[in-house]
Amino acid sequence: MKTTTLLKDATARIITAVILVSIALPALTAQDPLAGTITYQQVLHFTFENIKEAHGDDARTQDWITSLPKEGLTVQVLNFNSKKALFEEDESEKEATPPGMQRAIMYESSLKPASPVVQKVYCDFDKNQRLEQLEYMTRIFLVQSEIEAVAWKLGSEKKKVLEYTCMSATVTLDDQEIVARFSPEIPVSLGPSDYGGLPGLILAVERNGETAYVATSVSLTPPAEESMVKPNKGSKVTQEEFKSIQEEKEKERKENPGVENPHR
């Protein structure tokens, strides 16, 4: 009789455990797709090499360049879930650029081909589409393309970023040697700006040996939908159309330089 009672109690406990697991599994499964918010510090490096080259014998200009900051910092945020992602600058952390620095950057830009400034990067994973909001020559463009694979070469170096162990991967893009530090502990193929396509979240990026992006915080709490709104400001163009615009603007720049040395 006692044995029968013990068997009944054991069976009841097993049934209860199965029921609890059955209830818990759907909740766990619903949370499986990773989502979160990653905050990055972007490091901008200023060398003003074109100004130095153009005015190498001008001591006053050289002194002016020497007095300017060599780095600038911005705060960028990546919000993502299983369907979409948005990377953009945190406007609440944005600081005004000093007037002297603005003049130097403008003059430096006039001496070389203009580069588009990435303002936002939006990804639609269901459609495999990327939409970049770019500022180029004072105009805003929305450049649409497919999310394409990058020919990363995986390395053996490991490095800690925050509390995450990161692997390394390298690729050459636009004559720049890019090193990405990604963590398989966060299994999403995303990263800052338009970097991605690795088996783990990219937490740091280096260009030509200098830090470009580094994560300062990681939250794996699903972000609000309003933090991942598709950009709609700017002229919509394809990558091919945008390339043609760049070529035309570069031709105009060479024919009409326009900007003079602001420190002469």
mmCIF file of C-alpha atoms in Angstrom:
data_model
loop_
_atom_site.group_PDB
_atom_site.id
_atom_site.type_symbol
_atom_site.label_atom_id
_atom_site.label_comp_id
_atom_site.label_asym_id
_atom_site.label_seq_id
_atom_site.Cartn_x
_atom_site.Cartn_y
_atom_site.Cartn_z
ATOM 1 C CA MET A 1 0.000 0.000 0.000
ATOM 2 C CA LYS A 2 2.842 2.327 0.949
ATOM 3 C CA THR A 3 4.655 1.488 -2.303
ATOM 4 C CA THR A 4 1.538 2.276 -4.326
ATOM 5 C CA THR A 5 1.198 5.653 -2.607
ATOM 6 C CA LEU A 6 4.844 6.496 -3.336
ATOM 7 C CA LEU A 7 4.393 5.563 -6.992
ATOM 8 C CA LYS A 8 1.312 7.749 -7.241
ATOM 9 C CA ASP A 9 3.170 10.690 -5.672
ATOM 10 C CA ALA A 10 6.124 10.245 -8.041
ATOM 11 C CA THR A 11 3.816 10.007 -11.053
ATOM 12 C CA ALA A 12 1.999 13.156 -9.957
ATOM 13 C CA ARG A 13 5.283 15.040 -9.620
ATOM 14 C CA ILE A 14 6.386 13.927 -13.106
ATOM 15 C CA ILE A 15 3.059 14.985 -14.644
ATOM 16 C CA THR A 16 3.293 18.357 -12.869
ATOM 17 C CA ALA A 17 6.849 18.866 -14.156
ATOM 18 C CA VAL A 18 5.797 18.012 -17.720
ATOM 19 C CA ILE A 19 2.910 20.473 -17.525
ATOM 20 C CA LEU A 20 5.201 23.233 -16.218
ATOM 21 C CA VAL A 21 7.743 22.592 -18.984
ATOM 22 C CA SER A 22 4.945 22.591 -21.573
ATOM 23 C CA ILE A 23 3.770 25.973 -20.306
ATOM 24 C CA ALA A 24 7.288 27.430 -20.171
ATOM 25 C CA LEU A 25 8.495 26.260 -23.598
ATOM 26 C CA PRO A 26 6.202 28.482 -25.714
ATOM 27 C CA ALA A 27 7.262 31.511 -23.665
ATOM 28 C CA LEU A 28 10.945 30.650 -24.120
ATOM 29 C CA THR A 29 10.456 29.985 -27.828
ATOM 30 C CA ALA A 30 8.702 33.332 -28.256
ATOM 31 C CA GLN A 31 11.797 35.053 -26.838
ATOM 32 C CA ASP A 32 14.295 33.061 -28.928
ATOM 33 C CA PRO A 33 14.772 35.571 -31.798
ATOM 34 C CA LEU A 34 17.379 38.013 -30.558
ATOM 35 C CA ALA A 35 16.508 41.681 -30.316
ATOM 36 C CA GLY A 36 18.179 44.567 -28.591
ATOM 37 C CA THR A 37 19.931 47.915 -28.529
ATOM 38 C CA ILE A 38 23.670 48.397 -28.954
ATOM 39 C CA THR A 39 25.320 51.749 -28.277
ATOM 40 C CA TYR A 40 28.580 52.488 -30.095
ATOM 41 C CA GLN A 41 31.155 55.228 -29.814
ATOM 42 C CA GLN A 42 32.277 56.329 -33.260
ATOM 43 C CA VAL A 43 35.807 57.728 -33.465
ATOM 44 C CA LEU A 44 36.496 60.215 -36.272
ATOM 45 C CA HIS A 45 40.169 60.736 -37.128
ATOM 46 C CA PHE A 46 41.351 64.050 -38.575
ATOM 47 C CA THR A 47 44.773 64.299 -40.219
ATOM 48 C CA PHE A 48 44.129 67.164 -42.679
ATOM 49 C CA GLU A 49 46.756 65.650 -44.959
ATOM 50 C CA ASN A 50 45.399 67.425 -48.040
ATOM 51 C CA ILE A 51 45.733 70.850 -46.410
ATOM 52 C CA LYS A 52 49.253 69.999 -45.247
ATOM 53 C CA GLU A 53 50.194 68.861 -48.725
ATOM 54 C CA ALA A 54 48.687 71.927 -50.397
ATOM 55 C CA HIS A 55 50.317 74.389 -47.968
ATOM 56 C CA GLY A 56 53.441 72.559 -46.797
ATOM 57 C CA ASP A 57 55.545 75.746 -46.847
ATOM 58 C CA ASP A 58 52.959 77.927 -45.080
ATOM 59 C CA ALA A 59 53.953 78.026 -41.395
ATOM 60 C CA ARG A 60 50.779 79.836 -40.338
ATOM 61 C CA THR A 61 48.530 77.202 -41.906
ATOM 62 C CA GLN A 62 50.631 74.405 -40.408
ATOM 63 C CA ASP A 63 50.358 75.960 -36.929
ATOM 64 C CA TRP A 64 46.602 76.271 -37.386
ATOM 65 C CA ILE A 65 46.255 72.588 -38.350
ATOM 66 C CA THR A 66 48.437 71.544 -35.409
ATOM 67 C CA SER A 67 46.112 73.379 -33.011
ATOM 68 C CA LEU A 68 43.001 71.502 -34.188
ATOM 69 C CA PRO A 69 41.670 68.326 -32.495
ATOM 70 C CA LYS A 70 42.885 65.073 -34.029
ATOM 71 C CA GLU A 71 39.779 63.096 -33.073
ATOM 72 C CA GLY A 72 36.044 63.579 -32.803
ATOM 73 C CA LEU A 73 33.519 61.348 -31.035
ATOM 74 C CA THR A 74 29.876 60.613 -31.781
ATOM 75 C CA VAL A 75 27.376 58.229 -30.185
ATOM 76 C CA GLN A 76 25.597 55.813 -32.529
ATOM 77 C CA VAL A 77 22.784 53.368 -31.734
ATOM 78 C CA LEU A 78 21.779 50.073 -33.352
ATOM 79 C CA ASN A 79 18.227 48.857 -32.637
ATOM 80 C CA PHE A 80 17.208 45.491 -34.052
ATOM 81 C CA ASN A 81 14.847 42.535 -33.928
ATOM 82 C CA SER A 82 14.341 39.469 -36.127
ATOM 83 C CA LYS A 83 12.658 41.477 -38.921
ATOM 84 C CA LYS A 84 14.514 44.792 -39.129
ATOM 85 C CA ALA A 85 17.309 46.982 -37.811
ATOM 86 C CA LEU A 86 18.121 50.697 -37.712
ATOM 87 C CA PHE A 87 21.535 52.256 -37.101
ATOM 88 C CA GLU A 88 21.668 56.018 -36.475
ATOM 89 C CA GLU A 89 23.312 58.747 -34.443
ATOM 90 C CA ASP A 90 21.979 59.404 -30.961
ATOM 91 C CA GLU A 91 20.820 62.995 -31.409
ATOM 92 C CA SER A 92 20.573 63.507 -27.634
ATOM 93 C CA GLU A 93 24.364 63.027 -27.396
ATOM 94 C CA LYS A 94 25.258 65.185 -30.396
ATOM 95 C CA GLU A 95 27.619 68.103 -29.785
ATOM 96 C CA ALA A 96 28.136 71.142 -31.986
ATOM 97 C CA THR A 97 31.370 71.236 -34.005
ATOM 98 C CA PRO A 98 33.469 74.342 -33.183
ATOM 99 C CA PRO A 99 33.469 76.927 -36.039
ATOM 100 C CA GLY A 100 37.246 76.632 -36.602
ATOM 101 C CA MET A 101 36.940 72.876 -36.948
ATOM 102 C CA GLN A 102 34.019 73.257 -39.360
ATOM 103 C CA ARG A 103 36.090 75.526 -41.608
ATOM 104 C CA ALA A 104 39.014 73.096 -41.579
ATOM 105 C CA ILE A 105 36.800 70.111 -42.439
ATOM 106 C CA MET A 106 35.110 72.062 -45.247
ATOM 107 C CA TYR A 107 38.426 73.160 -46.730
ATOM 108 C CA GLU A 108 39.932 69.666 -46.424
ATOM 109 C CA SER A 109 36.861 68.255 -48.210
ATOM 110 C CA SER A 110 37.291 70.714 -51.084
ATOM 111 C CA LEU A 111 40.783 69.347 -51.766
ATOM 112 C CA LYS A 112 39.692 65.724 -52.250
ATOM 113 C CA PRO A 113 36.739 63.774 -53.644
ATOM 114 C CA ALA A 114 33.747 64.268 -51.357
ATOM 115 C CA SER A 115 32.672 61.253 -49.315
ATOM 116 C CA PRO A 116 29.043 60.613 -48.386
ATOM 117 C CA VAL A 117 28.239 60.756 -44.681
ATOM 118 C CA VAL A 118 26.138 57.853 -43.433
ATOM 119 C CA GLN A 119 23.270 59.194 -41.328
ATOM 120 C CA LYS A 120 21.091 56.088 -41.017
ATOM 121 C CA VAL A 121 21.205 52.451 -42.144
ATOM 122 C CA TYR A 122 17.924 50.507 -42.222
ATOM 123 C CA CYS A 123 17.691 46.773 -42.947
ATOM 124 C CA ASP A 124 14.559 44.822 -43.869
ATOM 125 C CA PHE A 125 15.495 41.177 -43.381
ATOM 126 C CA ASP A 126 12.295 39.748 -44.892
ATOM 127 C CA LYS A 127 12.980 41.595 -48.172
ATOM 128 C CA ASN A 128 16.781 41.338 -47.891
ATOM 129 C CA GLN A 129 16.994 45.101 -48.487
ATOM 130 C CA ARG A 130 19.210 47.843 -47.089
ATOM 131 C CA LEU A 131 18.308 51.541 -47.164
ATOM 132 C CA GLU A 132 21.021 54.079 -46.396
ATOM 133 C CA GLN A 133 20.273 57.718 -45.653
ATOM 134 C CA LEU A 134 23.358 59.630 -46.809
ATOM 135 C CA GLU A 135 24.383 63.276 -46.778
ATOM 136 C CA TYR A 136 26.414 64.145 -49.843
ATOM 137 C CA MET A 137 27.389 67.637 -50.977
ATOM 138 C CA THR A 138 24.705 69.185 -48.695
ATOM 139 C CA ARG A 139 21.982 66.932 -50.191
ATOM 140 C CA ILE A 140 20.227 63.960 -48.587
ATOM 141 C CA PHE A 141 19.848 60.680 -50.480
ATOM 142 C CA LEU A 142 18.099 57.387 -49.748
ATOM 143 C CA VAL A 143 20.193 54.686 -51.410
ATOM 144 C CA GLN A 144 18.491 51.308 -51.698
ATOM 145 C CA SER A 145 20.334 48.034 -52.262
ATOM 146 C CA GLU A 146 20.243 44.365 -51.401
ATOM 147 C CA ILE A 147 21.932 43.090 -48.259
ATOM 148 C CA GLU A 148 25.029 41.551 -49.806
ATOM 149 C CA ALA A 149 27.539 39.123 -48.354
ATOM 150 C CA VAL A 150 30.976 40.520 -47.482
ATOM 151 C CA ALA A 151 34.077 38.426 -48.206
ATOM 152 C CA TRP A 152 35.314 38.434 -44.620
ATOM 153 C CA LYS A 153 38.429 36.420 -43.782
ATOM 154 C CA LEU A 154 38.160 34.926 -40.298
ATOM 155 C CA GLY A 155 41.178 35.253 -38.011
ATOM 156 C CA SER A 156 42.368 33.516 -34.854
ATOM 157 C CA GLU A 157 42.819 36.596 -32.649
ATOM 158 C CA LYS A 158 40.469 36.950 -29.682
ATOM 159 C CA LYS A 159 39.685 40.127 -27.792
ATOM 160 C CA LYS A 160 37.261 41.205 -25.065
ATOM 161 C CA VAL A 161 34.798 43.997 -25.814
ATOM 162 C CA LEU A 162 32.729 44.793 -22.739
ATOM 163 C CA GLU A 163 32.144 41.328 -21.213
ATOM 164 C CA TYR A 164 31.951 39.543 -24.573
ATOM 165 C CA THR A 165 34.704 37.443 -26.123
ATOM 166 C CA CYS A 166 35.164 38.523 -29.735
ATOM 167 C CA MET A 167 36.698 36.790 -32.722
ATOM 168 C CA SER A 168 38.353 38.774 -35.525
ATOM 169 C CA ALA A 169 37.623 39.063 -39.235
ATOM 170 C CA THR A 170 39.272 41.193 -41.919
ATOM 171 C CA VAL A 171 38.370 42.537 -45.345
ATOM 172 C CA THR A 172 39.672 45.256 -47.680
ATOM 173 C CA LEU A 173 37.028 47.803 -48.704
ATOM 174 C CA ASP A 174 37.760 50.970 -50.716
ATOM 175 C CA ASP A 175 41.510 50.479 -50.163
ATOM 176 C CA GLN A 176 41.020 50.347 -46.396
ATOM 177 C CA GLU A 177 41.962 47.379 -44.235
ATOM 178 C CA ILE A 178 38.937 46.649 -42.044
ATOM 179 C CA VAL A 179 39.117 44.545 -38.882
ATOM 180 C CA ALA A 180 35.837 43.557 -37.221
ATOM 181 C CA ARG A 181 35.556 42.189 -33.685
ATOM 182 C CA PHE A 182 32.440 40.024 -33.492
ATOM 183 C CA SER A 183 30.990 37.899 -30.709
ATOM 184 C CA PRO A 184 29.306 34.534 -31.409
ATOM 185 C CA GLU A 185 27.790 34.950 -27.929
ATOM 186 C CA ILE A 186 25.292 37.313 -29.606
ATOM 187 C CA PRO A 187 24.360 35.316 -32.740
ATOM 188 C CA VAL A 188 23.108 38.080 -35.044
ATOM 189 C CA SER A 189 24.848 39.113 -38.292
ATOM 190 C CA LEU A 190 24.763 42.848 -37.605
ATOM 191 C CA GLY A 191 27.124 45.635 -36.620
ATOM 192 C CA PRO A 192 27.663 49.400 -36.752
ATOM 193 C CA SER A 193 26.924 51.355 -39.944
ATOM 194 C CA ASP A 194 26.811 48.959 -42.907
ATOM 195 C CA TYR A 195 29.168 46.378 -41.378
ATOM 196 C CA GLY A 196 27.698 42.902 -40.870
ATOM 197 C CA GLY A 197 27.496 39.418 -42.302
ATOM 198 C CA LEU A 198 29.492 37.618 -39.604
ATOM 199 C CA PRO A 199 28.368 34.762 -37.307
ATOM 200 C CA GLY A 200 27.963 37.119 -34.375
ATOM 201 C CA LEU A 201 27.334 40.767 -33.535
ATOM 202 C CA ILE A 202 30.174 43.135 -34.477
ATOM 203 C CA LEU A 203 31.131 45.046 -31.339
ATOM 204 C CA ALA A 204 34.171 46.922 -32.680
ATOM 205 C CA VAL A 205 35.575 47.998 -36.042
ATOM 206 C CA GLU A 206 39.069 49.215 -36.925
ATOM 207 C CA ARG A 207 40.087 50.928 -40.169
ATOM 208 C CA ASN A 208 43.752 50.867 -41.143
ATOM 209 C CA GLY A 209 44.707 50.099 -37.555
ATOM 210 C CA GLU A 210 42.618 52.873 -35.983
ATOM 211 C CA THR A 211 39.430 52.384 -33.968
ATOM 212 C CA ALA A 212 36.336 53.434 -35.919
ATOM 213 C CA TYR A 213 33.551 51.990 -33.739
ATOM 214 C CA VAL A 214 33.471 50.334 -30.326
ATOM 215 C CA ALA A 215 30.415 49.177 -28.372
ATOM 216 C CA THR A 216 29.888 50.902 -25.029
ATOM 217 C CA SER A 217 26.694 49.113 -23.961
ATOM 218 C CA VAL A 218 24.633 46.074 -24.946
ATOM 219 C CA SER A 219 20.968 45.550 -24.070
ATOM 220 C CA LEU A 220 19.138 42.469 -25.334
ATOM 221 C CA THR A 221 15.738 43.846 -24.379
ATOM 222 C CA PRO A 222 13.510 44.203 -27.488
ATOM 223 C CA PRO A 223 13.452 47.886 -28.552
ATOM 224 C CA ALA A 224 10.266 49.852 -29.213
ATOM 225 C CA GLU A 225 8.936 49.779 -32.774
ATOM 226 C CA GLU A 226 9.257 53.566 -33.064
ATOM 227 C CA SER A 227 13.031 53.240 -32.633
ATOM 228 C CA MET A 228 13.253 51.307 -35.928
ATOM 229 C CA VAL A 229 11.267 53.485 -38.328
ATOM 230 C CA LYS A 230 12.284 53.265 -41.989
ATOM 231 C CA PRO A 231 13.999 56.512 -43.150
ATOM 232 C CA ASN A 232 11.967 58.591 -45.612
ATOM 233 C CA LYS A 233 13.955 61.833 -45.868
ATOM 234 C CA GLY A 234 15.893 62.380 -49.087
ATOM 235 C CA SER A 235 15.924 61.607 -52.800
ATOM 236 C CA LYS A 236 15.423 57.893 -53.508
ATOM 237 C CA VAL A 237 18.114 56.448 -55.782
ATOM 238 C CA THR A 238 19.726 53.116 -56.585
ATOM 239 C CA GLN A 239 23.406 52.455 -55.935
ATOM 240 C CA GLU A 240 24.134 52.888 -59.645
ATOM 241 C CA GLU A 241 22.306 56.232 -59.769
ATOM 242 C CA PHE A 242 24.125 57.469 -56.680
ATOM 243 C CA LYS A 243 27.473 56.497 -58.179
ATOM 244 C CA SER A 244 26.651 58.547 -61.296
ATOM 245 C CA ILE A 245 25.770 61.542 -59.107
ATOM 246 C CA GLN A 246 29.118 61.219 -57.316
ATOM 247 C CA GLU A 247 31.015 61.123 -60.603
ATOM 248 C CA GLU A 248 29.208 64.229 -61.865
ATOM 249 C CA LYS A 249 29.812 66.146 -58.627
ATOM 250 C CA GLU A 250 33.494 65.208 -58.634
ATOM 251 C CA LYS A 251 33.797 66.549 -62.162
ATOM 252 C CA GLU A 252 32.210 69.833 -61.019
ATOM 253 C CA ARG A 253 34.549 70.035 -58.009
ATOM 254 C CA LYS A 254 37.645 69.747 -60.179
ATOM 255 C CA GLU A 255 36.370 72.415 -62.565
ATOM 256 C CA ASN A 256 35.260 74.798 -59.771
ATOM 257 C CA PRO A 257 37.235 74.271 -56.521
ATOM 258 C CA GLY A 258 35.430 77.207 -54.903
ATOM 259 C CA VAL A 259 36.721 76.993 -51.298
ATOM 260 C CA GLU A 260 39.817 78.981 -50.328
ATOM 261 C CA ASN A 261 42.222 78.445 -47.448
ATOM 262 C CA PRO A 262 40.277 79.920 -44.496
ATOM 263 C CA HIS A 263 43.444 80.676 -42.523
ATOM 264 C CA ARG A 264 45.441 82.843 -44.913
#
